[in-house]
Short mmCIF file of C-alpha atoms in Angstrom, two decimals:
data_model
loop_
_atom_site.label_atom_id
_atom_site.label_comp_id
_atom_site.label_asym_id
_atom_site.label_seq_id
_atom_site.Cartn_x
_atom_site.Cartn_y
_atom_site.Cartn_z
CA MET A 52 -25.23 -37.05 36.04
CA ILE A 53 -22.27 -37.07 38.45
CA SER A 54 -20.52 -39.95 36.74
CA HIS A 55 -20.97 -38.24 33.38
CA TYR A 56 -19.39 -35.15 34.80
CA THR A 57 -16.34 -36.94 36.24
CA GLU A 58 -15.92 -38.90 33.03
CA SER A 59 -15.85 -35.76 30.90
CA LYS A 60 -13.54 -34.14 33.35
CA ASN A 61 -11.11 -37.02 33.10
CA HIS A 62 -11.00 -36.74 29.35
CA THR A 63 -10.29 -33.02 29.41
CA PRO A 64 -6.63 -32.51 28.77
CA THR A 65 -4.74 -29.92 30.74
CA PRO A 66 -4.44 -26.61 28.94
CA GLY A 67 -0.71 -26.84 28.61
CA GLN A 68 -0.82 -30.15 26.77
CA ALA A 69 -3.47 -29.19 24.32
CA ARG A 70 -2.06 -25.88 23.31
CA SER A 71 1.67 -26.47 23.43
CA SER A 72 2.02 -26.98 19.68
CA TRP A 73 0.06 -23.78 18.95
CA VAL A 74 1.78 -21.50 21.46
CA TRP A 75 3.97 -19.88 18.81
CA PHE A 76 0.79 -18.96 16.88
CA HIS A 77 -1.17 -17.72 19.91
CA ARG A 78 1.68 -15.44 20.84
CA PHE A 79 1.07 -13.49 17.63
CA GLY A 80 -2.40 -12.67 18.92
CA SER A 81 -0.79 -10.44 21.53
CA SER A 82 -0.29 -6.95 20.21
CA SER A 83 2.82 -6.19 22.19
CA TYR A 84 4.43 -9.48 21.18
CA PHE A 85 3.64 -8.87 17.52
CA TYR A 86 4.94 -5.33 17.84
CA ARG A 87 8.26 -6.55 19.22
CA PHE A 88 8.44 -9.24 16.54
CA ALA A 89 7.74 -6.70 13.78
CA THR A 90 10.30 -4.23 15.20
CA LEU A 91 12.93 -6.95 15.14
CA TRP A 92 12.20 -8.55 11.77
CA GLY A 93 10.85 -5.69 9.63
CA PRO A 94 14.15 -3.87 9.11
CA ARG A 95 16.07 -7.15 8.67
CA ALA A 96 13.70 -8.29 5.92
CA GLY A 97 14.04 -4.86 4.34
CA TRP A 98 17.84 -4.97 4.20
CA CYS A 99 17.78 -8.52 2.78
CA ALA A 100 15.30 -7.39 0.16
CA LEU A 101 17.52 -4.50 -0.84
CA VAL A 102 20.65 -6.68 -1.23
CA LEU A 103 18.79 -9.36 -3.14
CA MET A 104 17.07 -6.81 -5.38
CA VAL A 105 20.38 -5.23 -6.33
CA ILE A 106 21.85 -8.67 -7.11
CA GLY A 107 18.72 -9.77 -9.03
CA ILE A 108 18.48 -6.55 -11.04
CA TYR A 109 22.25 -6.65 -11.83
CA MET A 110 22.01 -10.23 -13.07
CA GLY A 111 18.79 -9.46 -14.98
CA LEU A 112 20.28 -6.45 -16.75
CA PHE A 113 23.90 -7.57 -17.36
CA VAL A 114 24.17 -11.36 -16.99
CA ALA A 115 20.97 -12.66 -18.58
CA PRO A 116 21.12 -12.93 -22.43
CA PRO A 117 18.71 -10.96 -24.61
CA ASP A 118 15.55 -12.71 -25.71
CA TYR A 119 15.69 -14.16 -29.28
CA GLN A 120 12.34 -12.55 -30.12
CA MET A 121 11.94 -9.52 -27.85
CA GLY A 122 15.58 -8.43 -27.62
CA ASN A 123 16.33 -6.46 -24.50
CA SER A 124 12.78 -5.22 -23.87
CA TYR A 125 11.88 -8.37 -22.03
CA ARG A 126 14.19 -7.38 -19.12
CA ILE A 127 11.22 -5.62 -17.45
CA ILE A 128 10.05 -9.13 -16.64
CA PHE A 129 12.28 -9.05 -13.55
CA ILE A 130 9.98 -6.43 -12.02
CA HIS A 131 6.75 -7.14 -13.87
CA VAL A 132 6.30 -10.85 -13.12
CA PRO A 133 7.24 -10.68 -9.37
CA SER A 134 4.83 -7.75 -8.82
CA ALA A 135 2.08 -9.57 -10.64
CA TRP A 136 2.65 -12.66 -8.45
CA MET A 137 2.78 -10.50 -5.35
CA SER A 138 -0.46 -8.71 -6.25
CA LEU A 139 -2.30 -11.99 -6.08
CA SER A 140 -0.57 -13.50 -3.07
CA THR A 141 -1.07 -10.30 -1.13
CA TYR A 142 -4.77 -10.61 -1.70
CA LEU A 143 -4.64 -14.21 -0.49
CA LEU A 144 -2.87 -13.15 2.70
CA MET A 145 -5.31 -10.26 3.14
CA ALA A 146 -8.30 -12.58 2.86
CA ALA A 147 -6.75 -15.30 4.99
CA SER A 148 -5.88 -12.98 7.82
CA ALA A 149 -9.34 -11.41 7.54
CA ALA A 150 -10.88 -14.88 7.93
CA ILE A 151 -8.67 -15.59 10.93
CA GLY A 152 -9.77 -12.26 12.41
CA LEU A 153 -13.45 -12.99 11.88
CA ILE A 154 -13.24 -16.52 13.22
CA TRP A 155 -11.00 -16.06 16.26
CA LYS A 156 -11.63 -12.36 16.83
CA MET A 157 -7.93 -11.48 16.66
CA LYS A 158 -7.21 -7.77 16.49
CA VAL A 159 -3.70 -8.31 15.16
CA SER A 160 -5.08 -10.33 12.30
CA PHE A 161 -7.39 -7.51 11.26
CA CYS A 162 -4.41 -5.16 11.41
CA VAL A 163 -2.45 -7.43 9.04
CA SER A 164 -5.34 -7.64 6.63
CA ARG A 165 -5.79 -3.90 6.69
CA ALA A 166 -2.07 -3.30 6.15
CA CYS A 167 -2.07 -5.65 3.15
CA ALA A 168 -4.53 -3.62 1.06
CA PRO A 169 -2.42 -0.57 0.07
CA ILE A 170 0.66 -2.70 -0.51
CA GLY A 171 -1.32 -5.11 -2.70
CA ALA A 172 -2.82 -2.22 -4.63
CA ALA A 173 0.69 -0.84 -5.20
CA PHE A 174 1.90 -4.23 -6.51
CA THR A 175 -1.12 -4.45 -8.79
CA PHE A 176 -0.53 -0.92 -10.06
CA CYS A 177 3.15 -1.71 -10.60
CA ALA A 178 2.31 -4.86 -12.57
CA LEU A 179 -0.12 -2.93 -14.73
CA ILE A 180 2.31 -0.08 -15.43
CA THR A 181 5.29 -2.31 -16.21
CA GLY A 182 3.02 -4.52 -18.25
CA SER A 183 1.82 -1.63 -20.41
CA LEU A 184 5.39 -0.33 -20.88
CA TRP A 185 6.40 -3.79 -21.94
CA GLY A 186 3.41 -4.06 -24.23
CA LYS A 187 4.36 -1.05 -26.33
CA PRO A 188 7.53 -2.53 -27.90
CA THR A 189 6.23 -6.16 -28.11
CA TRP A 190 2.50 -5.81 -28.93
CA GLY A 191 2.74 -2.33 -30.34
CA THR A 192 0.25 -0.84 -27.88
CA TYR A 193 0.19 0.23 -24.26
CA TRP A 194 -3.11 -1.44 -23.42
CA ILE A 195 -4.96 -4.41 -24.82
CA TRP A 196 -8.22 -5.84 -23.48
CA ASP A 197 -6.50 -9.11 -22.83
CA ALA A 198 -7.65 -11.57 -20.14
CA ARG A 199 -4.75 -11.19 -17.73
CA LEU A 200 -4.51 -7.45 -18.04
CA THR A 201 -8.25 -7.13 -17.46
CA SER A 202 -8.32 -9.41 -14.43
CA GLU A 203 -5.35 -7.54 -12.98
CA LEU A 204 -7.30 -4.32 -13.47
CA VAL A 205 -10.32 -5.84 -11.76
CA LEU A 206 -8.03 -6.88 -8.89
CA LEU A 207 -6.97 -3.25 -8.58
CA PHE A 208 -10.66 -2.29 -8.34
CA LEU A 209 -11.18 -4.88 -5.65
CA TYR A 210 -8.30 -3.41 -3.58
CA MET A 211 -9.67 0.08 -4.11
CA GLY A 212 -13.14 -1.02 -3.00
CA TYR A 213 -11.62 -2.56 0.12
CA MET A 214 -9.76 0.60 0.99
CA ALA A 215 -12.71 2.86 0.20
CA LEU A 216 -15.00 0.81 2.51
CA ASP A 217 -12.32 0.85 5.20
CA LYS A 218 -12.08 4.64 5.00
CA ALA A 219 -15.85 5.17 4.86
CA ILE A 220 -16.78 3.38 8.07
CA SER A 221 -15.69 5.49 11.01
CA ASP A 222 -15.99 2.84 13.71
CA ARG A 223 -12.72 0.90 13.71
CA ASN A 224 -14.14 -2.40 14.83
CA THR A 225 -17.04 -2.36 12.33
CA ALA A 226 -14.71 -1.28 9.57
CA SER A 227 -12.30 -4.19 10.08
CA GLN A 228 -15.07 -6.73 10.16
CA ALA A 229 -16.92 -5.29 7.14
CA THR A 230 -13.75 -5.15 5.05
CA ALA A 231 -13.00 -8.71 6.15
CA VAL A 232 -16.37 -9.90 4.75
CA LEU A 233 -15.66 -7.97 1.55
CA SER A 234 -12.22 -9.46 1.11
CA LEU A 235 -13.67 -12.97 1.48
CA VAL A 236 -16.38 -12.26 -1.02
CA GLY A 237 -13.68 -10.99 -3.38
CA LEU A 238 -11.70 -14.18 -2.74
CA VAL A 239 -14.60 -16.35 -3.94
CA ASN A 240 -15.00 -14.01 -6.93
CA ILE A 241 -11.35 -13.79 -8.06
CA PRO A 242 -11.24 -17.27 -9.71
CA ILE A 243 -14.64 -16.67 -11.31
CA ILE A 244 -13.57 -13.27 -12.64
CA HIS A 245 -10.26 -14.75 -13.78
CA TYR A 246 -11.74 -17.62 -15.77
CA SER A 247 -14.62 -15.62 -17.17
CA VAL A 248 -12.24 -12.99 -18.43
CA GLU A 249 -9.86 -15.69 -19.74
CA TRP A 250 -12.69 -17.26 -21.64
CA TRP A 251 -13.68 -13.93 -22.95
CA ASN A 252 -10.34 -12.90 -24.53
CA THR A 253 -6.81 -14.16 -24.46
CA LEU A 254 -3.67 -12.64 -25.94
CA HIS A 255 -1.16 -12.68 -23.11
CA GLN A 256 1.70 -15.15 -23.45
CA GLY A 257 1.24 -18.44 -21.55
CA SER A 258 3.09 -19.12 -18.36
CA THR A 259 6.69 -20.12 -18.91
CA VAL A 260 7.62 -20.88 -15.29
CA PHE A 261 4.83 -23.02 -13.83
CA ARG A 262 4.57 -25.90 -16.27
CA MET A 263 4.21 -29.61 -15.84
CA ASP A 264 7.28 -30.32 -17.96
CA GLY A 265 9.52 -27.82 -16.15
CA PRO A 266 10.11 -24.15 -16.88
CA SER A 267 10.54 -23.31 -20.57
CA ILE A 268 12.53 -20.19 -19.68
CA ASP A 269 16.35 -20.12 -19.92
CA ALA A 270 18.08 -20.76 -16.57
CA ARG A 271 20.11 -17.54 -16.95
CA MET A 272 16.84 -15.66 -17.09
CA LEU A 273 15.02 -17.80 -14.47
CA VAL A 274 17.66 -17.31 -11.70
CA PRO A 275 17.48 -13.51 -11.64
CA LEU A 276 13.72 -13.76 -11.85
CA LEU A 277 13.55 -16.02 -8.83
CA ILE A 278 16.00 -13.73 -6.93
CA THR A 279 13.88 -10.66 -7.61
CA THR A 280 10.80 -12.59 -6.60
CA VAL A 281 12.34 -13.51 -3.23
CA ALA A 282 13.46 -9.85 -2.88
CA MET A 283 9.94 -8.67 -3.64
CA ASN A 284 8.54 -11.03 -0.99
CA LEU A 285 11.04 -9.79 1.58
CA TYR A 286 10.19 -6.23 0.69
CA PHE A 287 6.53 -7.03 1.14
CA ILE A 288 7.18 -8.61 4.59
CA SER A 289 9.25 -5.59 5.64
CA VAL A 290 6.65 -3.03 4.56
CA LEU A 291 3.82 -5.12 5.98
CA LEU A 292 5.44 -5.41 9.41
CA ASN A 293 6.08 -1.70 9.48
CA ARG A 294 2.48 -0.90 8.59
CA VAL A 295 1.21 -3.37 11.19
CA ARG A 296 3.39 -1.71 13.79
CA CYS A 297 1.80 1.65 13.01
CA GLU A 298 -1.69 0.08 13.06
CA LEU A 299 -1.02 -1.52 16.42
CA LEU A 300 0.31 1.65 18.00
CA ASP A 301 -2.72 3.57 16.78
CA LEU A 302 -5.18 0.86 17.81
CA GLU A 303 -3.82 0.32 21.32
CA ARG A 304 -2.71 3.91 22.01
CA ARG A 305 -4.38 3.91 25.39
CA THR A 306 -2.61 0.77 26.71
CA GLN A 307 0.31 0.45 29.02
CA TRP A 308 2.69 -1.26 26.51
CA VAL A 309 2.28 1.52 23.92
CA ARG A 310 3.06 4.10 26.57
CA GLU A 311 6.17 2.15 27.44
CA VAL A 312 7.21 1.96 23.78
CA VAL A 313 6.58 5.60 23.12
CA ASN A 314 8.28 6.84 26.27
CA GLY A 315 11.23 4.58 25.54
CA MET B 708 -41.37 -15.17 8.05
CA LEU B 709 -39.94 -15.23 4.55
CA THR B 710 -43.35 -14.71 2.94
CA ALA B 711 -44.39 -12.21 5.61
CA ILE B 712 -41.46 -9.94 4.74
CA ILE B 713 -42.09 -10.28 1.04
CA THR B 714 -45.78 -9.51 1.47
CA ARG B 715 -44.88 -6.43 3.56
CA ASP B 716 -42.48 -5.28 0.83
CA LEU B 717 -45.19 -5.80 -1.77
CA LYS B 718 -47.54 -3.56 0.27
CA CYS B 719 -44.83 -0.95 0.71
CA VAL B 720 -44.23 -0.90 -3.04
CA SER B 721 -47.94 -0.63 -3.86
CA HIS B 722 -48.19 2.38 -1.54
CA ASN B 723 -45.17 4.04 -3.15
CA LEU B 724 -45.25 3.04 -6.80
CA SER B 725 -43.29 6.00 -8.12
CA SER B 726 -40.08 5.05 -6.31
CA ALA B 727 -40.46 1.44 -7.50
CA ILE B 728 -40.82 2.54 -11.07
CA GLN B 729 -37.72 4.80 -10.98
CA PRO B 730 -35.14 2.03 -11.72
CA ILE B 731 -37.21 0.91 -14.70
CA GLY B 732 -37.38 4.46 -16.03
CA PHE B 733 -33.62 4.69 -15.50
CA PHE B 734 -33.16 1.45 -17.49
CA ILE B 735 -35.18 2.73 -20.45
CA LEU B 736 -33.44 6.15 -20.31
CA ILE B 737 -29.94 4.72 -20.25
CA THR B 738 -30.59 2.33 -23.14
CA SER B 739 -32.07 5.09 -25.26
CA LEU B 740 -28.91 7.22 -24.70
CA PHE B 741 -26.71 4.72 -26.56
CA PRO B 742 -28.25 5.17 -30.04
CA LEU B 743 -28.10 8.94 -29.45
CA ALA B 744 -24.41 8.81 -28.51
CA ILE B 745 -23.17 6.21 -30.92
CA THR B 746 -25.32 5.78 -34.02
CA PRO B 747 -28.90 5.13 -35.03
CA ASP B 748 -27.62 2.68 -37.67
CA THR B 749 -29.52 -0.60 -37.48
CA GLU B 750 -26.59 -2.94 -38.03
CA THR B 751 -24.37 -1.22 -35.43
CA LEU B 752 -27.19 -1.16 -32.87
CA LYS B 753 -27.69 -4.91 -33.38
CA ILE B 754 -24.01 -5.50 -32.49
CA ILE B 755 -23.94 -3.30 -29.38
CA ALA B 756 -27.48 -4.21 -28.16
CA PRO B 757 -26.42 -7.12 -25.84
CA GLY B 758 -23.85 -4.97 -24.10
CA VAL B 759 -26.18 -1.96 -23.86
CA ILE B 760 -29.00 -4.01 -22.36
CA TRP B 761 -26.70 -5.69 -19.86
CA ILE B 762 -24.84 -2.57 -18.73
CA SER B 763 -28.15 -0.77 -18.26
CA ALA B 764 -29.55 -3.71 -16.33
CA LEU B 765 -26.48 -3.65 -14.14
CA LEU B 766 -26.79 0.06 -13.36
CA ALA B 767 -30.54 -0.14 -12.82
CA THR B 768 -30.02 -2.99 -10.33
CA LEU B 769 -27.38 -0.93 -8.53
CA LEU B 770 -29.71 2.03 -8.27
CA ALA B 771 -32.31 -0.02 -6.45
CA LEU B 772 -29.70 -1.62 -4.17
CA ASP B 773 -28.90 1.47 -2.14
CA THR B 774 -32.26 1.36 -0.33
CA LEU B 775 -32.33 -2.43 -0.01
CA PHE B 776 -31.66 -2.47 3.73
CA LYS B 777 -31.11 1.16 4.55
CA GLU B 778 -34.64 2.35 5.34
CA ASP B 779 -35.33 -0.66 7.51
CA PHE B 780 -31.97 -0.22 9.18
CA ILE B 781 -32.44 3.48 10.02
CA ASP B 782 -36.05 3.33 11.27
CA GLY B 783 -35.37 0.24 13.44
CA THR B 784 -37.57 -2.16 11.41
CA MET B 785 -34.47 -4.32 10.93
CA ASP B 786 -34.00 -4.71 14.66
CA GLN B 787 -37.65 -5.61 15.11
CA MET B 788 -37.48 -8.19 12.32
CA PHE B 789 -34.33 -9.59 13.81
CA ILE B 790 -36.05 -10.02 17.20
CA VAL B 791 -39.00 -11.85 15.62
CA ALA B 792 -37.17 -13.89 13.01
CA GLU B 793 -34.01 -14.54 15.04
CA SER B 794 -32.25 -15.12 11.82
CA LEU B 795 -30.70 -12.45 9.67
CA TYR B 796 -30.31 -15.08 6.95
CA VAL B 797 -34.09 -15.22 6.45
CA ILE B 798 -34.39 -11.40 6.49
CA ALA B 799 -31.58 -11.08 3.99
CA LEU B 800 -33.01 -13.75 1.67
CA ALA B 801 -36.49 -12.23 1.82
CA ARG B 802 -35.20 -8.76 1.00
CA ILE B 803 -33.13 -10.14 -1.85
CA ILE B 804 -36.13 -11.92 -3.31
CA SER B 805 -38.31 -8.84 -3.10
CA HIS B 806 -35.54 -6.73 -4.61
CA TRP B 807 -35.50 -9.05 -7.57
CA LEU B 808 -39.28 -9.12 -7.84
CA PHE B 809 -39.52 -5.33 -7.89
CA SER B 810 -36.42 -4.47 -9.90
CA GLY B 811 -35.23 -7.55 -11.76
CA LEU B 812 -38.58 -8.87 -13.04
CA PRO B 813 -39.99 -5.56 -14.41
CA LEU B 814 -36.60 -4.99 -16.01
CA ILE B 815 -36.79 -8.31 -17.88
CA VAL B 816 -40.27 -7.38 -19.19
CA MET B 817 -39.07 -3.94 -20.23
CA SER B 818 -36.01 -5.43 -21.99
CA LEU B 819 -38.45 -6.91 -24.55
CA ILE B 820 -39.38 -3.39 -25.66
CA ILE B 821 -35.78 -2.23 -25.51
CA ALA B 822 -34.71 -5.19 -27.66
CA VAL B 823 -37.18 -4.20 -30.33
CA MET B 824 -35.99 -0.57 -30.17
CA LEU B 825 -32.37 -1.73 -30.58
CA HIS B 826 -33.34 -3.92 -33.58
CA VAL B 827 -32.48 -7.21 -31.89
CA PRO B 828 -33.95 -9.86 -34.23
CA ALA B 829 -36.82 -12.06 -32.93
CA HIS B 830 -34.75 -15.23 -32.91
CA ALA B 831 -32.34 -13.81 -30.28
CA ILE B 832 -35.14 -12.93 -27.83
CA ASP B 833 -35.00 -16.36 -26.15
CA ALA B 834 -31.26 -15.91 -25.37
CA LEU B 835 -31.99 -12.43 -24.04
CA MET B 836 -34.76 -13.74 -21.79
CA VAL B 837 -32.78 -16.68 -20.49
CA SER B 838 -29.66 -14.60 -19.82
CA LEU B 839 -31.64 -11.96 -17.95
CA LEU B 840 -33.70 -14.51 -16.01
CA LEU B 841 -30.49 -16.26 -14.84
CA GLY B 842 -28.38 -13.15 -14.49
CA THR B 843 -30.57 -10.57 -12.69
CA PRO B 844 -31.18 -12.77 -9.55
CA THR B 845 -27.38 -13.22 -9.39
CA LEU B 846 -27.02 -9.44 -9.51
CA SER B 847 -29.52 -9.03 -6.67
CA MET B 848 -27.79 -11.73 -4.62
CA VAL B 849 -24.22 -10.36 -5.04
CA GLY B 850 -25.33 -6.76 -4.76
CA SER B 851 -27.07 -7.39 -1.47
CA ILE B 852 -23.67 -8.04 0.11
CA GLY B 853 -22.47 -4.59 -0.85
CA ALA B 854 -25.74 -3.06 0.28
CA ALA B 855 -25.48 -4.76 3.68
CA LEU B 856 -21.82 -3.73 4.11
CA THR B 857 -22.61 -0.08 3.47
CA VAL B 858 -25.95 0.00 5.35
CA GLY B 859 -24.62 2.06 8.22
CA LEU B 860 -23.29 4.87 5.98
CA ARG B 861 -25.33 7.93 5.19
CA TYR B 862 -23.94 8.54 1.68
CA SER B 863 -23.10 5.14 0.30
CA GLY B 864 -24.14 5.38 -3.36
CA VAL B 865 -20.71 5.77 -4.99
CA LEU B 866 -19.00 3.41 -2.52
CA LEU B 867 -21.66 0.76 -3.14
CA THR B 868 -20.97 1.06 -6.88
CA LEU B 869 -17.22 0.86 -6.34
CA ILE B 870 -17.39 -2.32 -4.28
CA THR B 871 -20.17 -4.03 -6.25
CA LEU B 872 -19.41 -3.46 -9.92
CA PRO B 873 -16.14 -5.49 -9.98
CA LEU B 874 -18.07 -8.44 -8.57
CA TYR B 875 -20.64 -8.06 -11.42
CA ILE B 876 -18.08 -8.51 -14.21
CA PRO B 877 -18.56 -12.30 -14.70
CA VAL B 878 -22.35 -11.93 -15.02
CA LEU B 879 -21.86 -9.09 -17.51
CA ILE B 880 -19.44 -11.08 -19.64
CA PHE B 881 -21.54 -14.20 -19.87
CA GLY B 882 -24.86 -12.37 -20.05
CA ALA B 883 -23.81 -10.23 -22.98
CA SER B 884 -21.96 -13.04 -24.75
CA CYS B 885 -25.07 -15.27 -24.44
CA ILE B 886 -27.02 -12.81 -26.57
CA SER B 887 -24.09 -12.03 -28.87
CA ALA B 888 -23.57 -15.71 -29.58
CA ASP B 889 -27.23 -16.17 -30.47
CA LEU B 890 -27.11 -13.10 -32.73
CA ALA B 891 -24.09 -14.58 -34.52
CA GLY B 892 -25.99 -17.90 -34.96
CA LEU B 893 -23.69 -19.70 -32.55
CA PRO B 894 -24.81 -22.06 -29.73
CA TRP B 895 -25.29 -20.15 -26.44
CA THR B 896 -26.14 -22.98 -24.04
CA GLY B 897 -22.62 -23.00 -22.61
CA GLN B 898 -22.95 -19.41 -21.43
CA ALA B 899 -26.42 -20.10 -20.11
CA TYR B 900 -25.15 -23.07 -18.11
CA LEU B 901 -22.34 -21.01 -16.65
CA MET B 902 -24.79 -18.26 -15.69
CA GLY B 903 -26.96 -20.92 -14.06
CA ALA B 904 -23.92 -22.13 -12.13
CA MET B 905 -23.19 -18.60 -10.97
CA LEU B 906 -26.79 -18.18 -9.85
CA VAL B 907 -26.70 -21.39 -7.84
CA LEU B 908 -23.38 -20.42 -6.26
CA SER B 909 -24.62 -16.96 -5.36
CA ILE B 910 -27.88 -18.35 -3.89
CA THR B 911 -25.80 -20.73 -1.74
CA LEU B 912 -23.24 -18.25 -0.43
CA ALA B 913 -24.51 -14.65 -0.83
CA PRO B 914 -27.31 -14.63 1.80
CA PHE B 915 -24.81 -15.86 4.40
CA ALA B 916 -22.37 -13.06 3.53
CA THR B 917 -25.24 -10.54 3.57
CA ALA B 918 -26.45 -11.74 6.95
CA ALA B 919 -22.90 -11.59 8.32
CA ALA B 920 -22.50 -8.00 7.02
CA LEU B 921 -25.85 -7.00 8.52
CA ARG B 922 -24.87 -8.49 11.87
CA ILE B 923 -21.59 -6.55 11.86
CA ASN B 924 -23.44 -3.28 11.24
CA MET B 925 -26.17 -4.03 13.81
CA SER B 926 -23.90 -4.80 16.72
#
């Protein structure tokens, strides 16, 4: 019994050794550290997003050539495609941080997940609106029951369900855990919904960027598209960090560090 | 424990038959609204019948979901079951099974009558049966997650619908297209296999999610 105890004790590494590579991550679990991080990087990301967006939109509207089939109407792609990409990746981040929150009981992680939902819903809405505006001149109609449009619409419903559940449960802790479970269930369902809808009906043009044989889109169109995508990501980071800051201040309003922040 | 809970639910239902029949009445009522709203024309009804039957089945299942855990949760039965069973997974699974037995199974039987009323030809009945047999348990499984998430709320009906219906879309698509394919004389085994796959996936994962949601609301 005793020898077993000493043996296991010898094998136990000191806390510093074991955790050193994860220290940067564990720090984000601290609300005040995350708050300071967000205060520092949120505005910076926002300014970078603004500059890149102006450059990307300028290049998209004036430098990129008109499409041989769609003329100038395709130029909405520089908003439409990044917001569609962001609508999905925001859901991924929302579900991932919800999972981290459930597994390691991290408050900050729940705050990130919660802050993602309205932004993701806004991106989804933006993708749907720009898509239908683009659909009118090219397909001749604002809305078609096409696979991608429909799964984007379902994604909007998933975001709305998440936010509705979040609002309905008054206890903060229960709400964040319940919405976390819902977002994970949605994560399992998204591919199933996507492929079932795809199988059901397809009209949307195929992907022209992610292809095995390289992008089939002209480089002069691809570059502004990539710039606006990066800008959209930075914008997302900036808004997310700001929302998380508000969440954290609200969540920890009775603690010492919030008092220090508020009183200057 | 599993059979004990199901037996208890059977007794509860036999004591309160009228509330158990309500979703079935709802199912028949909704399906009979479609010919009134669209057209009594035989050929048109035949085309819309798969969708009508599946949408009505979806809504009838939802109607019965609201009380899936709520009564037990409010009167403390859930806590007592949790103490005895020590596993919310078993409680969740038992309640899902009895939900299907008392709402899914009668619905499948009733759909035979509805199919005749909507002029679905006899050769498509097997596709209808298979799709409902594979689909309705999936609906019960997936819906139980929403029911467990909203168990602590007093008025959860609309919210439950809002969070559950998007998750039902794949079942709706394949269920309806299973029958439509058979009506058009096309093979429908592909859809049936996919529905089977969804059923297996939901049996594997949904009770865990339901149990987790119940635990969150019980703590």
